[in-house]
XYZ file of C-alpha atoms in Angstrom:
342
model
C 170.216 45.094 -74.553
C 170.804 41.578 -75.859
C 174.082 41.351 -73.948
C 172.504 42.798 -70.792
C 169.761 40.182 -71.067
C 172.114 37.253 -71.705
C 174.567 38.153 -68.951
C 171.682 38.756 -66.532
C 169.817 35.530 -67.212
C 172.969 33.388 -67.294
C 174.221 34.885 -64.013
C 170.892 34.391 -62.223
C 170.584 30.848 -63.596
C 174.106 30.056 -62.400
C 173.615 31.506 -58.917
C 170.157 29.963 -58.500
C 171.074 26.399 -59.540
C 172.019 25.111 -56.066
C 169.279 26.918 -54.053
C 166.590 26.011 -56.596
C 167.519 22.329 -56.406
C 166.534 22.369 -52.708
C 163.085 23.682 -53.629
C 162.749 21.058 -56.367
C 163.529 18.269 -53.889
C 160.561 19.322 -51.771
C 158.123 20.375 -54.476
C 158.673 17.460 -56.856
C 160.052 17.453 -60.376
C 156.828 18.008 -62.336
C 155.509 20.585 -59.892
C 158.801 22.416 -60.357
C 158.261 22.426 -64.117
C 154.929 24.118 -63.474
C 156.632 26.529 -61.074
C 158.932 27.668 -63.873
C 155.886 29.188 -65.588
C 155.382 31.451 -62.584
C 158.602 33.160 -63.674
C 158.269 32.800 -67.440
C 154.802 34.321 -67.793
C 155.477 37.596 -65.905
C 158.653 38.005 -67.949
C 156.740 37.799 -71.223
C 153.975 40.029 -69.889
C 156.521 42.673 -68.881
C 157.935 42.685 -72.401
C 154.424 42.903 -73.814
C 153.318 45.728 -71.506
C 156.257 48.116 -71.146
C 158.748 49.763 -73.475
C 162.231 48.292 -73.485
C 164.671 49.831 -71.017
C 167.712 48.699 -69.062
C 165.643 48.095 -65.910
C 163.039 46.107 -67.829
C 165.658 43.931 -69.516
C 167.352 43.234 -66.164
C 164.020 42.304 -64.541
C 163.074 40.029 -67.429
C 166.492 38.354 -67.468
C 166.212 37.622 -63.719
C 162.759 36.065 -64.132
C 163.865 33.978 -67.127
C 166.990 32.842 -65.262
C 164.942 31.626 -62.286
C 162.388 29.968 -64.574
C 165.092 28.128 -66.482
C 166.709 26.929 -63.248
C 163.453 25.285 -62.134
C 162.690 23.986 -65.623
C 165.968 22.390 -66.696
C 167.122 20.899 -63.409
C 163.695 19.321 -62.858
C 163.383 18.098 -66.464
C 166.812 16.439 -66.600
C 166.306 14.828 -63.191
C 162.892 13.508 -64.179
C 164.347 11.950 -67.322
C 167.245 10.296 -65.457
C 164.820 8.615 -63.035
C 162.087 7.713 -65.525
C 164.253 6.274 -68.305
C 165.926 2.866 -68.149
C 169.653 2.250 -68.668
C 168.869 -0.356 -71.320
C 167.597 1.728 -74.188
C 168.450 5.077 -72.609
C 170.093 6.223 -75.828
C 166.868 5.641 -77.725
C 164.905 7.464 -75.027
C 167.357 10.356 -75.148
C 166.974 10.608 -78.905
C 163.204 10.824 -78.602
C 163.276 13.373 -75.785
C 165.828 15.576 -77.507
C 164.529 15.128 -81.040
C 160.745 15.224 -80.891
C 160.507 18.680 -79.240
C 162.593 19.948 -82.156
C 159.496 19.462 -84.315
C 157.883 22.402 -82.536
C 161.156 24.284 -82.192
C 161.853 23.973 -85.909
C 158.493 25.516 -86.793
C 158.259 28.109 -84.017
C 161.260 30.327 -84.948
C 160.123 30.606 -88.555
C 156.557 31.435 -87.533
C 157.849 33.801 -84.852
C 160.073 35.617 -87.316
C 157.180 36.001 -89.744
C 154.772 37.257 -87.041
C 157.331 39.774 -85.767
C 158.048 40.969 -89.309
C 154.411 41.333 -90.366
C 152.471 42.094 -87.165
C 155.052 43.266 -84.647
C 156.640 42.077 -81.419
C 153.628 42.585 -79.063
C 151.473 40.003 -80.871
C 154.355 37.530 -80.851
C 154.709 37.875 -77.066
C 150.937 37.518 -76.549
C 150.837 34.257 -78.511
C 153.875 32.985 -76.594
C 152.091 33.547 -73.266
C 149.035 31.616 -74.480
C 151.153 28.665 -75.637
C 152.994 28.576 -72.297
C 149.732 28.443 -70.356
C 148.338 25.621 -72.486
C 151.542 23.572 -72.282
C 151.405 23.463 -68.473
C 148.059 21.672 -68.360
C 149.322 18.060 -68.925
C 151.680 18.355 -65.940
C 148.718 18.624 -63.563
C 147.380 15.235 -64.643
C 150.345 12.995 -63.727
C 152.233 11.790 -60.664
C 155.458 13.306 -59.379
C 158.937 12.420 -58.098
C 160.521 13.869 -54.980
C 164.190 13.298 -54.296
C 165.649 13.997 -50.826
C 168.655 16.308 -50.992
C 171.988 15.114 -49.675
C 174.510 17.690 -50.849
C 178.204 17.199 -50.294
C 180.108 20.219 -51.520
C 183.301 18.201 -51.142
C 182.070 16.155 -54.099
C 182.359 19.265 -56.263
C 186.107 19.316 -55.553
C 186.647 15.623 -56.262
C 188.664 14.537 -59.279
C 185.554 13.081 -60.923
C 183.527 16.275 -60.552
C 186.414 18.425 -61.756
C 186.507 16.353 -64.950
C 182.742 16.602 -65.330
C 182.890 20.321 -64.580
C 185.385 20.913 -67.380
C 183.108 19.075 -69.829
C 180.051 21.042 -68.704
C 181.862 24.395 -68.836
C 183.300 23.763 -72.309
C 179.855 22.681 -73.488
C 178.411 25.875 -72.006
C 180.807 28.022 -74.034
C 179.211 26.825 -77.276
C 175.576 27.199 -76.186
C 175.243 31.002 -76.261
C 176.857 31.515 -79.716
C 174.862 28.665 -81.255
C 171.453 29.311 -79.695
C 171.360 33.105 -79.301
C 174.171 34.929 -81.055
C 174.158 33.289 -84.497
C 170.440 34.037 -85.075
C 171.184 37.585 -83.887
C 174.112 37.768 -86.327
C 171.834 36.662 -89.181
C 169.202 39.181 -88.061
C 171.743 41.989 -88.390
C 172.826 40.970 -91.889
C 169.601 39.522 -93.359
C 166.529 40.386 -91.208
C 164.072 38.721 -88.825
C 162.591 36.132 -91.209
C 166.024 34.774 -92.127
C 166.978 34.746 -88.440
C 163.887 32.651 -87.703
C 164.727 30.405 -90.651
C 168.212 29.758 -89.262
C 166.794 28.515 -85.941
C 164.137 26.512 -87.749
C 166.636 24.697 -89.964
C 168.848 23.832 -87.019
C 165.772 22.310 -85.382
C 165.013 20.311 -88.535
C 168.590 19.049 -88.689
C 168.435 18.007 -85.042
C 165.038 16.378 -85.332
C 165.784 14.275 -88.422
C 168.571 12.215 -86.898
C 167.857 12.403 -83.160
C 165.807 9.203 -82.850
C 168.141 7.264 -85.148
C 171.223 8.460 -83.267
C 169.581 7.574 -79.968
C 169.256 3.954 -81.080
C 172.796 4.007 -82.481
C 174.205 5.236 -79.152
C 172.744 2.113 -77.489
C 174.720 -0.100 -79.875
C 177.919 1.704 -80.797
C 180.799 3.463 -79.064
C 179.373 6.652 -77.589
C 182.746 8.321 -77.179
C 183.520 8.038 -80.909
C 180.135 9.556 -81.769
C 180.773 12.431 -79.348
C 184.225 13.115 -80.815
C 182.994 13.133 -84.414
C 180.084 15.450 -83.643
C 182.287 17.880 -81.694
C 184.891 17.999 -84.472
C 182.262 18.902 -87.066
C 180.684 21.444 -84.705
C 184.064 23.143 -84.284
C 184.448 23.579 -88.048
C 180.909 24.945 -88.276
C 181.522 27.536 -85.546
C 184.540 28.901 -87.422
C 182.568 28.876 -90.689
C 179.915 31.134 -89.122
C 182.474 33.958 -89.127
C 182.399 34.042 -92.929
C 178.610 33.867 -93.437
C 177.241 36.751 -95.518
C 174.287 35.247 -97.413
C 171.036 33.568 -96.405
C 171.894 30.301 -98.172
C 175.182 30.091 -96.283
C 173.433 30.698 -92.953
C 170.753 28.097 -93.719
C 173.337 25.497 -94.779
C 175.456 25.992 -91.661
C 172.363 25.773 -89.444
C 171.079 22.573 -91.043
C 174.440 20.790 -90.818
C 174.964 22.107 -87.286
C 171.660 20.579 -86.211
C 172.894 17.193 -87.420
C 176.355 17.539 -85.858
C 174.835 18.689 -82.571
C 172.792 15.530 -82.216
C 175.726 13.293 -83.202
C 177.592 14.359 -80.075
C 174.789 15.466 -77.751
C 172.511 12.395 -77.809
C 175.248 9.966 -76.672
C 176.651 12.555 -74.242
C 173.220 13.190 -72.724
C 172.606 9.432 -72.414
C 175.942 8.882 -70.675
C 175.281 11.726 -68.237
C 171.870 10.278 -67.381
C 173.566 6.932 -66.678
C 175.926 8.692 -64.256
C 173.169 10.725 -62.589
C 171.080 7.616 -61.896
C 173.733 6.282 -59.513
C 174.391 9.596 -57.754
C 172.268 12.256 -56.090
C 170.398 13.208 -59.224
C 169.534 16.774 -58.208
C 173.071 17.458 -57.019
C 174.417 16.138 -60.319
C 172.191 18.268 -62.533
C 172.456 21.366 -60.347
C 176.242 21.099 -60.677
C 175.817 20.624 -64.414
C 173.782 23.825 -64.780
C 176.220 25.697 -62.533
C 179.184 24.821 -64.753
C 177.235 25.345 -67.969
C 176.592 28.872 -66.696
C 180.308 29.408 -66.140
C 180.923 28.380 -69.747
C 178.202 30.677 -71.056
C 179.755 33.655 -69.261
C 183.164 32.759 -70.719
C 181.632 33.004 -74.199
C 179.883 36.297 -73.438
C 182.946 38.150 -72.116
C 184.882 38.395 -75.418
C 181.654 38.940 -77.331
C 180.769 41.916 -75.152
C 184.331 43.297 -75.203
C 184.580 43.354 -79.003
C 180.988 44.562 -79.389
C 181.694 47.573 -77.165
C 185.143 48.399 -78.538
C 184.668 47.528 -82.229
C 181.179 46.581 -83.413
C 178.285 44.215 -82.741
C 179.361 42.024 -85.664
C 182.924 41.836 -84.345
C 181.623 40.742 -80.951
C 179.403 38.071 -82.478
C 182.230 36.724 -84.655
C 184.533 36.625 -81.621
C 181.990 34.430 -79.820
C 181.939 32.001 -82.773
C 185.729 31.705 -82.651
C 185.713 31.103 -78.894
C 183.030 28.419 -79.315
C 185.034 26.718 -82.057
C 188.100 26.626 -79.818
C 186.031 25.272 -76.922
C 184.834 22.369 -79.101
C 188.434 21.512 -79.994
C 189.440 21.530 -76.317
C 186.355 19.451 -75.463
C 187.436 16.836 -78.024
C 190.743 16.529 -76.169
C 189.091 16.407 -72.732
C 186.584 13.723 -73.786
C 189.304 11.664 -75.482
C 191.440 11.700 -72.334
C 188.579 11.230 -69.865
C 187.812 7.992 -68.025
C 184.219 8.857 -67.146
C 182.562 5.915 -68.879
C 181.546 7.647 -72.120
C 182.308 4.596 -74.238
C 179.963 1.875 -75.378
C 176.721 1.516 -73.416
C 176.867 -1.711 -71.404
């Protein structure tokens, strides 16, 4: 079921990225964030109401995929327009780091609730939190960006370079965010799985603001390369995890390494998006991230079906580690303006 869900949501997200960006241009960025809840809430209610089945998982994955398309494209576009180039690294650190405070606590609490009280209560509480979190969006103004797509841009040399970076980044997302906690769940249980996600959030949160300020002063490309190199080692080390302490250590260090490369990368991408059609830029980003996610899922699913779930999960870690190594080479050779912020 987990692979059906991941392949379904990633595929829908990928296919919906371009069409959804047209809706966002007319609805506004913040209204589109609210719209994402129209898809998220029914998905959680379906899980809460009905027993798991293939049809249910497919329906939920489609709703989540559409919700994420509205959410992430609108959120990234809003940030690119609202933040200023001077100090964008610091702003990126705050935006990426502060939400980790909630994310670092939520998985641990979620794992405990699921272990002690069951999955239905966890879903019910999730729905309530989603509804409450939408309220501030109604009280602020909105941005609307007219669409001016040029699909020829997607075939330009610049976009091909960006596409390779996005796709390689996408390869590492699924193993890090979804499959490693699942791997820990299989070997240690739900509380440890929640603890793994929590510690990664703590590691990310601790250094995010500091790294954001550093990316405004120092060479962003060097920070990206160092963070990716460490992330590659950590992906390969996941293959050998057997104990809770090992999983927690990898997760904590991975949270730090993630921010070392992602804060300056995110800042640089926002700089680029500001001078282009912002919705086109981020829709293309999500499209290529989806391609990368599917690349990671294919070997994972193959080995899970033909050998075992653990073999499939370990295969995804190896593929992610290789993708980080290739991304180091691509970033080093790129001329996309990832160096010092000027």
